[in-house]
Amino acid sequence: MKRVLITGAAGFLGSHLCDRFLKDGYQVVGMDNLITGDLKNIEHLFASEHFEFYHHDVSKFIHVPGKLDFVLHFASPASPIDYLKIPIQTLKVGSLGIHNCLGLAKDKKARLLIASTSEVYGDPTVHPQTESYWGNVNPVGPRGVYDEAKRFQEAITMAYHTFHGLETRIVRIFNTYGPRMRLNDGRVLPAFIGQALRGEDLTVFGDGSQTRSFCYVDDLIEGIVRLLHSDYSGPVNIGNPDEITISEFAEEIIKLTGTQQKVIYKPLPTDDPKQRRPDISLAKSLLGWEPKVSRSEGLKITYDYFKSLTEDELNKVEHKDFTRFIK
Ligand code: UDP
């Protein structure tokens, strides 16, 4: 039986990866310090004899007894508000955390895959974004702690590959959504759905002309699994190229939820990327992968998930005052 370590296992993507690898017949070792992750996302796995969990901060030395065939580094705050609230931890998990994971993978002779991000492209001047584009990142802006940590993470992973011959994979993840996103992490999709469910107006930042391209979580996980098993060590974009403006997206959520509320406009956060859409030609040719779930299907499933949350969860406000994060 193959054994995989998944860091950030109690998070949105980490928990879906745990499900997938258990389904595929792996022994899964989950690790999370639970700063942004939630045990609720993996509590259904604790009964499985094939699942183990370490409550541990990967920025500190990692010890995992026994063999490991794969290491997947998914631990990191991932919403703009999270990494503004905990900037140092964000930098540490993308630097010290990956260094520990690389050392562990080297010791175990395991293949390592890192979760990188479209944020490595910053506020892109090339559209859509191809893997060969080097990006436009402000290192000292509020997003710098995340963007530069992820860029460092790619660099050190490549260095372990070329210098130590470690088998490595790099997935650049574009905006992804689905069940188990935190309702109040400040990201646009849970923000809009949460507002609709609470009977509040939907807050569009800026004039709403900025674009994003949203990928349903099952599609992303499929892409990651295919990349892991490929023999390609360069970065690969995984995301859905179906691009939409944030204003149009707000209208879709209003329609989906049937809310009577309206859209209100707030200032645009500093360095908020104006356009984002993945060029997925490489993933298509290399992995035979492309997204299958349309936004209308994916949003329906995600809305049903958010509707099933308790009143307490719905009203738990983690980020009451967004304006303090806006210059
Ligand atoms: N956004 C918004 N209203 C919100 C939250 C976010 O208009 O309540 C915008 C945000 O400014 C950005 C886009 O939605 O342009 C996506 O933001 P998110 O935080 O989800 O992630 P990002 O893609 O910026 O990392």
CSV table of C-alpha atoms and ligand atoms in Angstrom, one decimal:
chain,number,residue,atom,x,y,z
A,1,MET,CA,0.0,0.0,0.0
A,2,LYS,CA,1.4,3.4,-1.0
A,3,ARG,CA,1.6,6.0,1.8
A,4,VAL,CA,1.1,9.8,1.3
A,5,LEU,CA,1.7,12.7,3.6
A,6,ILE,CA,-0.7,15.6,3.1
A,7,THR,CA,0.1,18.9,4.9
A,8,GLY,CA,-2.8,21.2,5.4
A,9,ALA,CA,-4.9,18.1,5.6
A,10,ALA,CA,-7.8,19.8,7.5
A,11,GLY,CA,-8.1,22.7,5.0
A,12,PHE,CA,-10.3,23.0,2.0
A,13,LEU,CA,-8.1,21.4,-0.6
A,14,GLY,CA,-6.1,19.2,1.9
A,15,SER,CA,-9.3,17.5,3.1
A,16,HIS,CA,-10.5,16.8,-0.5
A,17,LEU,CA,-7.0,15.3,-1.2
A,18,CYS,CA,-7.3,13.1,1.8
A,19,ASP,CA,-10.7,11.8,0.6
A,20,ARG,CA,-9.3,11.2,-2.9
A,21,PHE,CA,-6.2,9.3,-1.8
A,22,LEU,CA,-8.1,7.1,0.6
A,23,LYS,CA,-10.6,6.3,-2.1
A,24,ASP,CA,-7.7,5.4,-4.4
A,25,GLY,CA,-6.4,2.9,-1.8
A,26,TYR,CA,-3.6,4.8,-0.1
A,27,GLN,CA,-2.5,5.1,3.5
A,28,VAL,CA,-3.0,8.8,4.2
A,29,VAL,CA,-1.1,10.7,6.8
A,30,GLY,CA,-2.6,14.1,7.4
A,31,MET,CA,-0.8,17.0,9.1
A,32,ASP,CA,-2.2,20.4,10.1
A,33,ASN,CA,-1.7,23.0,12.8
A,34,LEU,CA,-5.4,24.0,12.6
A,35,ILE,CA,-4.8,27.7,12.3
A,36,THR,CA,-7.0,28.0,9.3
A,37,GLY,CA,-7.9,24.3,8.9
A,38,ASP,CA,-10.8,22.7,10.7
A,39,LEU,CA,-11.0,19.1,12.0
A,40,LYS,CA,-14.7,19.1,10.9
A,41,ASN,CA,-13.4,18.7,7.3
A,42,ILE,CA,-11.7,15.4,8.1
A,43,GLU,CA,-13.7,14.0,11.1
A,44,HIS,CA,-15.3,11.5,8.8
A,45,LEU,CA,-11.9,10.0,8.2
A,46,PHE,CA,-10.9,9.2,11.7
A,47,ALA,CA,-12.7,5.9,11.7
A,48,SER,CA,-10.6,4.7,8.8
A,49,GLU,CA,-7.6,2.5,9.7
A,50,HIS,CA,-5.9,3.9,6.7
A,51,PHE,CA,-5.9,7.5,8.0
A,52,GLU,CA,-3.5,9.0,10.6
A,53,PHE,CA,-3.5,12.6,11.7
A,54,TYR,CA,-0.7,14.7,13.2
A,55,HIS,CA,-1.6,18.0,14.8
A,56,HIS,CA,1.7,19.7,13.9
A,57,ASP,CA,3.1,22.9,12.5
A,58,VAL,CA,5.1,22.1,9.4
A,59,SER,CA,7.2,25.2,9.9
A,60,LYS,CA,8.8,23.1,12.7
A,61,PHE,CA,10.9,20.0,12.2
A,62,ILE,CA,8.7,17.2,10.8
A,63,HIS,CA,9.0,13.6,12.0
A,64,VAL,CA,6.9,10.9,10.3
A,65,PRO,CA,7.8,7.4,11.2
A,66,GLY,CA,7.7,4.7,8.5
A,67,LYS,CA,7.9,4.9,4.7
A,68,LEU,CA,6.4,7.7,2.6
A,69,ASP,CA,5.9,7.4,-1.2
A,70,PHE,CA,4.5,10.9,-1.7
A,71,VAL,CA,4.5,14.2,0.1
A,72,LEU,CA,1.9,16.9,-0.8
A,73,HIS,CA,2.5,20.3,0.7
A,74,PHE,CA,-0.8,22.1,0.9
A,75,ALA,CA,-0.4,23.8,4.3
A,76,SER,CA,-0.8,27.6,3.9
A,77,PRO,CA,-3.3,30.4,4.6
A,78,ALA,CA,-4.8,30.9,1.2
A,79,SER,CA,-7.2,33.8,1.3
A,80,PRO,CA,-6.0,37.4,1.0
A,81,ILE,CA,-7.5,38.3,4.3
A,82,ASP,CA,-5.9,35.3,6.0
A,83,TYR,CA,-2.5,36.2,4.9
A,84,LEU,CA,-3.0,39.8,5.9
A,85,LYS,CA,-4.0,38.7,9.3
A,86,ILE,CA,-1.2,36.1,9.8
A,87,PRO,CA,1.6,37.3,7.5
A,88,ILE,CA,4.5,35.8,9.3
A,89,GLN,CA,3.0,32.3,9.5
A,90,THR,CA,2.2,32.6,5.8
A,91,LEU,CA,5.9,33.4,5.0
A,92,LYS,CA,7.1,30.6,7.3
A,93,VAL,CA,4.9,27.8,6.0
A,94,GLY,CA,5.9,28.7,2.4
A,95,SER,CA,9.6,28.8,3.3
A,96,LEU,CA,10.5,26.9,6.5
A,97,GLY,CA,7.5,24.6,6.0
A,98,ILE,CA,8.5,23.5,2.4
A,99,HIS,CA,12.2,23.2,3.5
A,100,ASN,CA,11.1,20.6,6.1
A,101,CYS,CA,8.9,18.8,3.6
A,102,LEU,CA,11.7,18.7,1.1
A,103,GLY,CA,14.1,17.3,3.7
A,104,LEU,CA,11.5,14.7,4.7
A,105,ALA,CA,10.8,13.7,1.1
A,106,LYS,CA,14.6,13.4,0.4
A,107,ASP,CA,15.1,11.2,3.5
A,108,LYS,CA,12.1,9.0,2.5
A,109,LYS,CA,12.9,9.0,-1.2
A,110,ALA,CA,9.4,10.2,-1.8
A,111,ARG,CA,8.0,12.3,-4.7
A,112,LEU,CA,7.0,15.8,-3.5
A,113,LEU,CA,4.2,17.9,-5.0
A,114,ILE,CA,3.7,21.5,-3.9
A,115,ALA,CA,0.6,23.7,-4.1
A,116,SER,CA,1.7,26.8,-5.8
A,117,THR,CA,-0.7,29.4,-7.1
A,118,SER,CA,-1.7,31.9,-9.8
A,119,GLU,CA,-0.5,34.5,-7.3
A,120,VAL,CA,3.0,33.9,-8.5
A,121,TYR,CA,1.9,35.9,-11.6
A,122,GLY,CA,0.9,38.8,-9.3
A,123,ASP,CA,-1.2,41.4,-11.1
A,124,PRO,CA,-0.4,39.9,-14.5
A,125,THR,CA,0.5,41.8,-17.6
A,126,VAL,CA,0.1,38.7,-19.8
A,127,HIS,CA,-3.4,37.3,-20.4
A,128,PRO,CA,-4.3,34.5,-20.1
A,129,GLN,CA,-1.4,33.4,-17.9
A,130,THR,CA,0.9,30.8,-19.3
A,131,GLU,CA,3.5,28.9,-17.2
A,132,SER,CA,6.3,30.7,-19.1
A,133,TYR,CA,5.2,34.1,-17.8
A,134,TRP,CA,7.4,35.2,-14.8
A,135,GLY,CA,4.8,37.5,-13.2
A,136,ASN,CA,4.3,41.0,-11.9
A,137,VAL,CA,4.5,40.7,-8.1
A,138,ASN,CA,4.9,43.6,-5.6
A,139,PRO,CA,7.2,42.0,-2.9
A,140,VAL,CA,6.4,44.6,-0.3
A,141,GLY,CA,2.7,45.0,-0.8
A,142,PRO,CA,0.1,43.3,1.4
A,143,ARG,CA,0.0,40.2,-0.9
A,144,GLY,CA,3.8,40.0,-1.0
A,145,VAL,CA,3.9,37.6,2.0
A,146,TYR,CA,1.9,35.0,0.1
A,147,ASP,CA,3.1,35.6,-3.4
A,148,GLU,CA,6.8,35.7,-2.5
A,149,ALA,CA,6.5,32.7,-0.2
A,150,LYS,CA,5.0,30.7,-3.0
A,151,ARG,CA,7.6,31.9,-5.4
A,152,PHE,CA,10.4,30.9,-3.0
A,153,GLN,CA,8.6,27.6,-2.6
A,154,GLU,CA,8.8,26.9,-6.3
A,155,ALA,CA,12.5,28.0,-6.3
A,156,ILE,CA,13.6,25.7,-3.5
A,157,THR,CA,11.6,22.8,-4.8
A,158,MET,CA,13.3,23.2,-8.2
A,159,ALA,CA,16.7,23.4,-6.4
A,160,TYR,CA,16.0,20.1,-4.6
A,161,HIS,CA,15.1,18.6,-7.9
A,162,THR,CA,18.1,19.8,-9.8
A,163,PHE,CA,20.7,19.6,-7.0
A,164,HIS,CA,19.5,16.5,-5.1
A,165,GLY,CA,17.6,14.8,-7.9
A,166,LEU,CA,14.4,14.7,-5.8
A,167,GLU,CA,11.2,13.9,-7.8
A,168,THR,CA,9.1,17.1,-7.6
A,169,ARG,CA,5.9,18.4,-9.1
A,170,ILE,CA,4.5,22.0,-9.0
A,171,VAL,CA,0.9,22.8,-9.5
A,172,ARG,CA,-0.2,26.4,-9.9
A,173,ILE,CA,-3.7,26.5,-8.6
A,174,PHE,CA,-6.1,29.2,-9.8
A,175,ASN,CA,-9.2,30.3,-7.9
A,176,THR,CA,-11.0,27.1,-6.7
A,177,TYR,CA,-14.3,26.6,-4.9
A,178,GLY,CA,-16.5,24.0,-3.5
A,179,PRO,CA,-17.8,22.4,-0.2
A,180,ARG,CA,-15.5,23.0,2.9
A,181,MET,CA,-14.4,26.4,1.9
A,182,ARG,CA,-14.6,28.5,5.0
A,183,LEU,CA,-17.7,30.6,4.8
A,184,ASN,CA,-16.0,33.6,6.4
A,185,ASP,CA,-12.5,33.5,5.1
A,186,GLY,CA,-13.1,36.7,3.1
A,187,ARG,CA,-12.8,35.1,-0.4
A,188,VAL,CA,-15.3,36.3,-2.9
A,189,LEU,CA,-17.5,33.2,-3.3
A,190,PRO,CA,-18.1,32.4,0.3
A,191,ALA,CA,-18.4,36.1,1.0
A,192,PHE,CA,-21.2,36.6,-1.5
A,193,ILE,CA,-23.0,33.4,-0.5
A,194,GLY,CA,-22.7,34.2,3.2
A,195,GLN,CA,-24.0,37.7,2.6
A,196,ALA,CA,-27.0,36.3,0.6
A,197,LEU,CA,-27.7,33.7,3.4
A,198,ARG,CA,-27.6,36.4,6.1
A,199,GLY,CA,-29.7,38.8,4.2
A,200,GLU,CA,-26.9,41.3,3.7
A,201,ASP,CA,-25.9,43.3,0.6
A,202,LEU,CA,-23.2,41.8,-1.6
A,203,THR,CA,-19.9,43.7,-1.3
A,204,VAL,CA,-18.2,44.1,-4.7
A,205,PHE,CA,-14.7,45.6,-4.3
A,206,GLY,CA,-13.7,48.3,-6.8
A,207,ASP,CA,-15.9,48.7,-9.8
A,208,GLY,CA,-16.3,44.9,-10.2
A,209,SER,CA,-14.6,44.9,-13.6
A,210,GLN,CA,-11.7,42.7,-12.3
A,211,THR,CA,-12.0,39.1,-13.5
A,212,ARG,CA,-11.4,35.7,-12.0
A,213,SER,CA,-11.9,32.1,-13.4
A,214,PHE,CA,-13.4,29.7,-10.9
A,215,CYS,CA,-12.6,26.0,-10.9
A,216,TYR,CA,-14.7,23.4,-9.1
A,217,VAL,CA,-12.7,21.5,-6.5
A,218,ASP,CA,-13.2,18.0,-7.9
A,219,ASP,CA,-11.8,19.1,-11.2
A,220,LEU,CA,-8.7,20.6,-9.5
A,221,ILE,CA,-8.1,17.4,-7.4
A,222,GLU,CA,-8.2,15.3,-10.6
A,223,GLY,CA,-5.7,17.6,-12.2
A,224,ILE,CA,-3.4,17.3,-9.2
A,225,VAL,CA,-3.5,13.6,-9.1
A,226,ARG,CA,-2.7,13.4,-12.8
A,227,LEU,CA,0.2,15.8,-12.4
A,228,LEU,CA,1.5,13.8,-9.4
A,229,HIS,CA,1.7,10.7,-11.5
A,230,SER,CA,3.2,12.4,-14.5
A,231,ASP,CA,6.9,12.7,-15.1
A,232,TYR,CA,6.9,16.5,-15.5
A,233,SER,CA,8.7,18.7,-13.0
A,234,GLY,CA,8.0,22.2,-14.3
A,235,PRO,CA,5.0,24.2,-13.0
A,236,VAL,CA,1.6,23.4,-14.5
A,237,ASN,CA,-1.5,25.6,-14.3
A,238,ILE,CA,-4.6,23.9,-13.1
A,239,GLY,CA,-7.8,26.0,-13.2
A,240,ASN,CA,-10.9,26.6,-15.1
A,241,PRO,CA,-10.5,29.2,-18.0
A,242,ASP,CA,-14.1,30.2,-17.8
A,243,GLU,CA,-13.5,33.9,-17.0
A,244,ILE,CA,-16.1,36.2,-15.4
A,245,THR,CA,-16.0,39.8,-13.9
A,246,ILE,CA,-16.7,40.1,-10.2
A,247,SER,CA,-19.9,42.2,-10.9
A,248,GLU,CA,-21.3,39.4,-13.2
A,249,PHE,CA,-20.3,36.9,-10.5
A,250,ALA,CA,-22.3,38.8,-7.9
A,251,GLU,CA,-25.3,38.8,-10.2
A,252,GLU,CA,-25.0,35.0,-10.6
A,253,ILE,CA,-25.0,34.6,-6.9
A,254,ILE,CA,-28.0,36.8,-6.5
A,255,LYS,CA,-29.8,34.6,-9.1
A,256,LEU,CA,-28.6,31.4,-7.5
A,257,THR,CA,-29.6,32.3,-4.0
A,258,GLY,CA,-32.8,34.3,-4.8
A,259,THR,CA,-31.7,37.0,-2.4
A,260,GLN,CA,-33.5,40.3,-2.4
A,261,GLN,CA,-30.3,42.1,-1.5
A,262,LYS,CA,-28.4,44.4,-3.8
A,263,VAL,CA,-24.8,44.9,-4.7
A,264,ILE,CA,-22.8,47.6,-2.8
A,265,TYR,CA,-19.4,48.8,-3.8
A,266,LYS,CA,-16.3,49.0,-1.5
A,267,PRO,CA,-12.8,50.2,-2.2
A,268,LEU,CA,-10.5,47.8,-4.1
A,269,PRO,CA,-7.9,46.2,-1.9
A,270,THR,CA,-4.2,47.1,-2.7
A,271,ASP,CA,-2.6,45.1,-5.6
A,272,ASP,CA,-5.9,43.2,-6.3
A,273,PRO,CA,-5.2,41.5,-9.7
A,274,LYS,CA,-7.3,43.0,-12.5
A,275,GLN,CA,-7.5,39.9,-14.7
A,276,ARG,CA,-6.9,36.3,-14.1
A,277,ARG,CA,-7.4,33.3,-16.4
A,278,PRO,CA,-5.3,30.2,-16.7
A,279,ASP,CA,-3.9,29.1,-20.0
A,280,ILE,CA,-4.3,25.3,-19.5
A,281,SER,CA,-2.8,24.1,-22.8
A,282,LEU,CA,0.0,22.5,-21.0
A,283,ALA,CA,-2.3,20.5,-18.6
A,284,LYS,CA,-4.4,19.5,-21.6
A,285,SER,CA,-1.5,18.1,-23.6
A,286,LEU,CA,0.6,16.7,-20.8
A,287,LEU,CA,-2.1,15.3,-18.6
A,288,GLY,CA,-5.1,15.0,-20.9
A,289,TRP,CA,-6.9,17.1,-18.3
A,290,GLU,CA,-9.5,19.8,-18.5
A,291,PRO,CA,-12.3,20.9,-16.2
A,292,LYS,CA,-15.6,19.1,-16.5
A,293,VAL,CA,-17.9,20.9,-14.0
A,294,SER,CA,-19.6,24.1,-15.2
A,295,ARG,CA,-19.8,27.0,-12.9
A,296,SER,CA,-23.6,26.6,-12.6
A,297,GLU,CA,-23.3,23.0,-11.5
A,298,GLY,CA,-20.4,23.7,-9.1
A,299,LEU,CA,-22.1,26.7,-7.6
A,300,LYS,CA,-25.3,24.8,-6.9
A,301,ILE,CA,-23.4,22.0,-5.0
A,302,THR,CA,-21.4,24.7,-3.1
A,303,TYR,CA,-24.5,26.6,-2.2
A,304,ASP,CA,-26.2,23.5,-0.9
A,305,TYR,CA,-23.2,22.9,1.3
A,306,PHE,CA,-23.2,26.4,2.7
A,307,LYS,CA,-27.0,26.1,3.3
A,308,SER,CA,-26.4,23.0,5.4
A,309,LEU,CA,-24.2,25.0,7.9
A,310,THR,CA,-25.6,25.8,11.3
A,311,GLU,CA,-26.7,29.3,12.3
A,312,ASP,CA,-23.6,29.7,14.5
A,313,GLU,CA,-21.3,28.8,11.6
A,314,LEU,CA,-23.2,31.2,9.3
A,315,ASN,CA,-23.0,34.1,11.8
A,316,LYS,CA,-19.4,33.5,12.8
A,317,VAL,CA,-17.7,36.7,11.6
A,318,GLU,CA,-14.0,36.3,11.3
A,319,HIS,CA,-13.3,39.4,9.4
A,320,LYS,CA,-15.7,42.1,10.4
A,321,ASP,CA,-13.8,45.1,9.3
A,322,PHE,CA,-12.3,44.6,5.8
A,323,THR,CA,-11.5,48.3,5.5
A,324,ARG,CA,-8.5,48.1,7.8
A,325,PHE,CA,-6.9,45.9,5.1
A,326,ILE,CA,-7.5,48.4,2.4
A,327,LYS,CA,-5.1,51.3,1.9
B,1,UDP,N1,-14.0,40.5,-3.8
B,1,UDP,C1,-15.1,41.3,-3.8
B,1,UDP,N2,-15.9,41.2,-2.6
B,1,UDP,C2,-15.7,40.4,-1.6
B,1,UDP,C3,-14.5,39.7,-1.6
B,1,UDP,C4,-13.7,39.7,-2.7
B,1,UDP,O1,-15.5,42.0,-4.7
B,1,UDP,O2,-16.4,40.5,-0.6
B,1,UDP,C5,-13.1,40.6,-5.0
B,1,UDP,C6,-11.7,40.8,-4.7
B,1,UDP,O3,-11.4,42.2,-4.6
B,1,UDP,C7,-11.0,40.2,-5.9
B,1,UDP,C8,-12.0,39.0,-6.3
B,1,UDP,O4,-13.2,39.3,-5.6
B,1,UDP,O5,-11.0,41.1,-7.0
B,1,UDP,C9,-11.5,37.7,-5.8
B,1,UDP,O6,-11.1,37.8,-4.5
B,1,UDP,P1,-10.7,36.6,-3.5
B,1,UDP,O7,-10.4,37.2,-2.2
B,1,UDP,O8,-11.7,35.5,-3.6
B,1,UDP,O9,-9.3,36.0,-4.1
B,1,UDP,P2,-8.2,36.5,-5.1
B,1,UDP,O10,-8.5,35.9,-6.4
B,1,UDP,O11,-8.1,38.0,-5.1
B,1,UDP,O12,-6.9,35.9,-4.5
